[in-house]
Coordinates of C-alpha atoms in Angstrom, one line a residue:
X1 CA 84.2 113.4 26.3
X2 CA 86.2 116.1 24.9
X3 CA 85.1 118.6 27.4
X4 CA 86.3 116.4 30.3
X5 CA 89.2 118.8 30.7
X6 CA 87.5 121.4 32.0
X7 CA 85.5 119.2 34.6
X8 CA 88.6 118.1 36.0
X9 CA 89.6 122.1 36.9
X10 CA 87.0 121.5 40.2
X11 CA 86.9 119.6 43.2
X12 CA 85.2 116.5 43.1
X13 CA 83.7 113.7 45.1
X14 CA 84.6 109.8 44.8
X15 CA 81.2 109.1 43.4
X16 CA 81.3 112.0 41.0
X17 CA 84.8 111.2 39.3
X18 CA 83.3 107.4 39.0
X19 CA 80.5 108.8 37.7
X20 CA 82.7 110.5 35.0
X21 CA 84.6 107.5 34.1
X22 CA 81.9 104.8 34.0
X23 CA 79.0 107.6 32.1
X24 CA 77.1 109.8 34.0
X25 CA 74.2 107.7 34.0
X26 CA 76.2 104.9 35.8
X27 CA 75.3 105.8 39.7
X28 CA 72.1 103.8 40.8
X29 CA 69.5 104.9 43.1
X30 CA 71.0 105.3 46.8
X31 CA 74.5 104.9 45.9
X32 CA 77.2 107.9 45.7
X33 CA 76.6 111.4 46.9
X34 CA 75.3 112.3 50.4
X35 CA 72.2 113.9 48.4
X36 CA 71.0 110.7 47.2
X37 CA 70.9 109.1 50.9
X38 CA 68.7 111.9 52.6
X39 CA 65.5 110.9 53.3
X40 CA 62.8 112.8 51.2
X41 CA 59.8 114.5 52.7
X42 CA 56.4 113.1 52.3
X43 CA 53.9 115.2 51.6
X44 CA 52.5 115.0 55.3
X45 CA 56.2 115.9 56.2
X46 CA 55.7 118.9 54.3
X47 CA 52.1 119.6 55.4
X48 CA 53.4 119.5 59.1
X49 CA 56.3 121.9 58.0
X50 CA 54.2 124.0 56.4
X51 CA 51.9 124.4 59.6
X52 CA 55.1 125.0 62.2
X53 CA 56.7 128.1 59.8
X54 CA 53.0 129.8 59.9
X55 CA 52.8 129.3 63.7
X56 CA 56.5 130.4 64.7
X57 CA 56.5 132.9 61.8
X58 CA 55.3 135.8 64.1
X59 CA 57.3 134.8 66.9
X60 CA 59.9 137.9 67.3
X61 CA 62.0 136.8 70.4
X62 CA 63.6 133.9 68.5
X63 CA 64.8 131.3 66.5
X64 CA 61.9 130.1 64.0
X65 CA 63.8 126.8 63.1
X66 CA 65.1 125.9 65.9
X67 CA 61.4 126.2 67.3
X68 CA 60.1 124.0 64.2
X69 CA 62.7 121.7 65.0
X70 CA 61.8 121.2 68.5
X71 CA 58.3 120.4 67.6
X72 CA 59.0 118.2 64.0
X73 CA 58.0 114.8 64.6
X74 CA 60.5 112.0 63.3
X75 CA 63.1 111.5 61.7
X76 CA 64.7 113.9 63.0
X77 CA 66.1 116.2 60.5
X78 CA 69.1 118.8 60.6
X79 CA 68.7 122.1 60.7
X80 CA 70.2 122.4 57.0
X81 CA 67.2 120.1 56.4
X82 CA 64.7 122.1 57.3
X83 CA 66.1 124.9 55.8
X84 CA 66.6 124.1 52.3
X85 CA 63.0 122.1 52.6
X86 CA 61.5 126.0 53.5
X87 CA 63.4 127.8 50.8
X88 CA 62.1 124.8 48.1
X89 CA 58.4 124.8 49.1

């Protein structure tokens, strides 16, 4: 890779400096980054996420996730979680 040079000019991960020695397409499924080992929301998940931001959405004395939160059924998810999951859907 003659580019490689300019990859190594930021921080990396274990996983992601294997990745660039072995080929990029050399991480399986599950293995490496912390992304990979998050559990993914099923669309009931989402649903049930969904129906908690329209319910706390009005709520002006407050913290809207950490209300969603207290109410999410499991697995329990981090705040971050939540967060990220909102801002995608």
């Amino acid at each position: 890779n003659k580019k490689a040079f300019v990859e190594l000019l930021f921080w990396k991960s274990p996983a992601i400096v294997c990745e660039m020695t072995k080929g990029y397409s050399s991480l399986q499924e599950g293995e490496g980054t912390t992304l990979s080992r998050l559990p993914s929301w099923t669309p009931e998940q989402e649903q049930e996420l969904q129906e908690l931001y329209w319910k706390y959405k009005e709520v002006e004395d407050g913290d809207i996730i950490a209300a969603i939160l207290a109410n999410l059924p499991p697995p329990v998810r981090t705040r971050r979680q939540v967060v990220k999951q909102l801002v995608r859907m």
